[in-house]
Every structure is written in C-alpha cells, then in structure tokens.
Short mmCIF file of C-alpha atoms in Angstrom, two decimals:
data_model
loop_
_atom_site.label_atom_id
_atom_site.label_comp_id
_atom_site.label_asym_id
_atom_site.label_seq_id
_atom_site.Cartn_x
_atom_site.Cartn_y
_atom_site.Cartn_z
CA MET K 803 133.11 -20.58 -96.72
CA LYS K 804 129.61 -21.57 -95.45
CA LYS K 805 127.32 -19.25 -93.52
CA GLU K 806 126.53 -20.71 -89.92
CA ILE K 807 122.84 -22.23 -89.70
CA THR K 808 120.99 -20.54 -86.55
CA HIS K 809 118.68 -21.76 -84.29
CA ALA K 810 116.27 -18.88 -85.46
CA GLN K 811 116.40 -20.22 -88.88
CA ILE K 812 115.61 -23.72 -87.76
CA HIS K 813 112.56 -22.38 -85.35
CA ASP K 814 111.30 -20.08 -88.71
CA PHE K 815 111.53 -22.94 -90.71
CA ASN K 816 109.69 -25.41 -88.59
CA LYS K 817 107.24 -23.19 -87.34
CA LEU K 818 106.30 -22.70 -91.11
CA TYR K 819 106.28 -26.12 -92.12
CA PHE K 820 104.08 -27.11 -89.03
CA LYS K 821 101.74 -24.36 -89.87
CA ILE K 822 101.34 -25.97 -93.42
CA VAL K 823 100.84 -29.11 -92.20
CA GLY K 824 98.06 -27.81 -89.93
CA LEU K 825 96.56 -25.86 -93.06
CA TYR K 826 96.71 -29.02 -94.83
CA THR K 827 94.68 -31.12 -91.86
CA ARG K 828 92.40 -28.28 -92.17
CA LEU K 829 91.69 -28.44 -95.83
CA GLU K 830 91.04 -32.07 -95.69
CA ASN K 831 88.38 -31.36 -92.61
CA VAL K 832 86.96 -28.88 -94.91
CA LEU K 833 86.80 -31.19 -97.49
CA GLY K 834 85.62 -34.46 -95.30
CA ILE K 835 88.44 -36.33 -95.68
CA ASN K 836 91.40 -37.61 -93.42
CA THR K 837 94.75 -37.30 -94.51
CA HIS K 838 95.66 -40.87 -95.17
CA LEU K 839 92.89 -41.67 -96.95
CA CYS K 840 94.18 -38.71 -98.97
CA LYS K 841 97.07 -39.99 -99.59
CA VAL K 842 96.01 -43.30 -100.49
CA LEU K 843 93.35 -42.12 -103.14
CA HIS K 844 95.99 -39.71 -104.70
CA GLY K 845 98.54 -42.50 -104.85
CA LEU K 846 96.06 -44.92 -106.38
CA ALA K 847 94.19 -42.23 -109.04
CA VAL K 848 97.03 -39.97 -109.57
CA SER K 849 100.31 -41.46 -109.10
CA ASP K 850 99.49 -45.07 -110.44
CA LEU K 851 100.92 -46.60 -107.22
CA ARG K 852 99.50 -50.44 -107.08
CA THR K 853 100.81 -51.84 -103.73
CA GLN K 854 100.77 -50.85 -100.08
CA LYS K 855 104.55 -50.81 -100.09
CA ASP K 856 104.40 -48.40 -103.11
CA ILE K 857 101.95 -46.11 -101.28
CA ALA K 858 104.26 -46.33 -98.18
CA GLN K 859 107.21 -45.71 -99.73
CA SER K 860 106.23 -42.81 -101.62
CA TYR K 861 104.17 -41.17 -98.88
CA GLU K 862 106.30 -42.49 -95.60
CA MET K 863 103.23 -44.17 -93.99
CA PRO K 864 103.04 -47.53 -92.18
CA LYS K 865 101.97 -49.95 -94.20
CA GLN K 866 99.50 -51.09 -91.62
CA THR K 867 97.73 -47.34 -91.84
CA ILE K 868 97.26 -48.02 -95.56
CA ASN K 869 96.13 -51.75 -94.87
CA ASN K 870 93.25 -50.27 -92.99
CA VAL K 871 92.58 -47.53 -95.16
CA ILE K 872 92.44 -50.15 -98.15
CA LEU K 873 89.90 -52.53 -95.98
CA SER K 874 87.69 -49.68 -95.38
CA LEU K 875 87.88 -48.62 -99.15
CA GLN K 876 86.87 -52.37 -99.96
CA LYS K 877 84.22 -52.44 -97.62
CA GLN K 878 82.84 -49.67 -99.50
CA GLY K 879 83.61 -51.16 -102.89
CA PHE K 880 85.87 -48.71 -103.94
CA VAL K 881 88.72 -50.64 -104.46
CA GLU K 882 89.60 -54.29 -105.53
CA VAL K 883 92.62 -56.12 -104.28
CA GLN K 884 93.96 -58.64 -106.42
CA THR K 885 96.85 -61.30 -105.96
CA SER K 886 100.19 -60.25 -108.34
CA PRO K 887 100.68 -62.58 -111.03
CA THR K 888 104.34 -62.34 -110.52
CA ASP K 889 104.67 -62.84 -106.67
CA LYS K 890 101.50 -64.55 -104.79
CA ARG K 891 102.87 -62.51 -101.64
CA GLU K 892 102.29 -59.00 -103.23
CA LYS K 893 98.70 -57.67 -103.39
CA LEU K 894 97.68 -55.34 -106.31
CA ILE K 895 95.15 -52.48 -105.43
CA TYR K 896 92.68 -50.89 -108.34
CA LEU K 897 90.02 -48.42 -107.92
CA THR K 898 86.62 -49.67 -109.09
CA GLN K 899 84.69 -47.28 -111.42
CA SER K 900 82.69 -45.82 -108.14
CA GLY K 901 86.51 -45.66 -106.43
CA THR K 902 87.45 -43.71 -109.25
CA LYS K 903 84.55 -41.21 -109.37
CA TYR K 904 84.94 -41.03 -105.63
CA ALA K 905 88.83 -40.40 -105.95
CA GLN K 906 88.42 -37.98 -108.89
CA ASP K 907 85.54 -35.87 -106.89
CA PHE K 908 87.89 -35.52 -104.08
CA ILE K 909 91.24 -34.62 -106.05
CA VAL K 910 89.19 -32.16 -108.28
CA GLN K 911 88.62 -30.10 -105.21
CA TYR K 912 91.81 -30.56 -103.72
CA THR K 913 93.75 -29.72 -107.27
CA ASP K 914 91.52 -26.54 -107.60
CA PHE K 915 92.42 -25.42 -104.18
CA GLU K 916 96.26 -26.01 -104.45
CA ARG K 917 95.99 -24.45 -108.17
CA GLU K 918 94.93 -21.39 -106.63
CA ILE K 919 97.43 -21.21 -103.92
CA TYR K 920 100.25 -22.16 -106.97
CA GLN K 921 98.56 -19.20 -109.45
CA ARG K 922 99.17 -16.50 -106.42
CA LEU K 923 102.73 -17.79 -105.96
CA GLY K 924 103.26 -17.77 -109.74
CA THR K 925 105.21 -20.69 -111.64
CA GLN K 926 108.85 -19.36 -111.07
CA LYS K 927 108.21 -19.32 -107.32
CA LEU K 928 106.45 -23.06 -107.52
CA GLU K 929 109.60 -24.23 -109.67
CA LYS K 930 111.78 -22.86 -106.94
CA LEU K 931 109.86 -24.28 -104.18
CA ILE K 932 109.67 -27.65 -105.92
CA ALA K 933 113.20 -27.59 -106.25
CA ILE K 934 114.20 -26.52 -102.81
CA TYR K 935 111.77 -29.45 -101.37
CA ALA K 936 113.26 -31.84 -103.53
CA ASP K 937 116.83 -30.82 -102.38
CA PHE K 938 115.23 -30.60 -98.61
CA GLU K 939 113.70 -34.30 -99.21
CA VAL K 940 117.35 -35.91 -100.43
CA ALA K 941 119.18 -34.02 -97.41
CA PHE K 942 116.85 -35.35 -95.04
CA SER K 943 116.76 -38.83 -95.96
CA GLU K 944 120.71 -38.73 -96.24
CA VAL K 945 121.23 -37.29 -92.78
CA LEU K 946 118.38 -39.57 -91.04
CA GLY K 947 120.02 -42.72 -92.79
CA GLU K 948 123.59 -41.63 -91.31
CA ILE K 949 121.70 -41.22 -87.88
CA SER K 950 120.17 -44.40 -88.01
CA ALA K 951 123.27 -45.93 -89.09
CA ARG K 952 125.06 -44.54 -86.43
CA LYS K 953 122.52 -45.36 -83.62
CA ALA K 954 122.49 -49.36 -84.95
CA GLN K 955 126.17 -48.92 -84.51
CA ASN K 956 126.12 -47.69 -80.97
CA MET K 957 123.39 -50.24 -80.67
CA GLU K 958 125.84 -53.15 -81.84
CA GLN K 959 128.98 -51.78 -80.08
CA SER K 960 126.76 -51.75 -76.62
CA THR K 961 125.62 -55.02 -76.92
CA GLN K 962 129.12 -56.63 -77.50
CA ASN K 963 130.48 -54.30 -74.41
CA GLN K 964 127.53 -56.00 -72.58
CA GLN K 965 128.48 -59.48 -73.47
CA THR K 966 132.21 -59.03 -72.71
CA GLN K 967 131.39 -57.69 -69.58
CA GLN K 968 128.96 -61.14 -68.90
CA ASN K 969 131.80 -63.38 -69.68
CA GLY K 970 134.34 -61.41 -67.22
CA GLY K 971 136.22 -59.40 -69.98
CA ALA K 972 137.19 -62.70 -71.73
CA LYS K 973 137.06 -63.50 -75.21
#
C-alpha cells in the first residue's frame, strides 16, 4: 500500500526547489550572465544543440526568447546562423571562434562551481539525485500531458454544448 503524499511534503519540496532556482539566479548574477543566455550557450557549446527548436525543447524555453538571445549573440559576432541544407525553414546555429571562447569562459566558471557542490555531495548522492530528478521529470511531463489533454477535452465539450444551446438543442 502506497503512503499518502502530504501537503507538508509538497511544501518542503517546493520550498527547496524554488530556493535552488533562486540560488542559480544568484550564481548567474555573480557570473554576470542571464539564465536564458546561460541555457543557449550551454546548449550550443556543451549539448551540441543546433536549432532554436532543439534548445526550446531541451530547456523548456519559449522559441521567441531563444530567438532574442540568438539575435543578440549574432550582433556580437558570437554565433552564425545558417539555413539547413535539408529543411530551408530551419536555421542552424553555430558558435563562432569568439563565441566558443565566450561560452567556454563562462561554462568553465559555471562547471567549476557546480563540480565543487557535487564533490561535497559525493558521487553516490549525485547519482541518486540525477536518477530522482530524471524520474521526477518523466512523472511531471506525464501528469502535465494528462492534465493538458483533459483540459482540451473539457474545452471541446464546452464548445459543443454552447453550439447545441445556440441551435436550440437541435442536432
């Protein structure tokens, strides 16, 4: 029998989660970089993502936000944008030589900071944390998908009911 999840547990998790998000924001302020730029640079330099769509899906970011960051990086000469040879609608994004150095300088600082944290946790706890977060991400995505589907179904049903009422109940 599964033990019931309590409001206190949900509160405790949310409190920790938002505190960690806040700490990452503080870190980005100390490093002088915003969170959106951080994700785009990480995606291009470390994860080898090449399109706005890939970055958006990997980091759950709006494509327009990514587009704004890419345009800014492009103006600074840090990225090149090329049309995909396989799909003319798709734009491939590449770090320039100066962009690679810019990204690496930042990523080294960021990674060194995180490595120090993970060293304090130890390898076993870090592996458990990664596994738990992976499970959390899957469960979150599944439940969000289910809720979105129910909401869409309810809206469709509501629209059909309104149409039926407008037609005087006749089919």
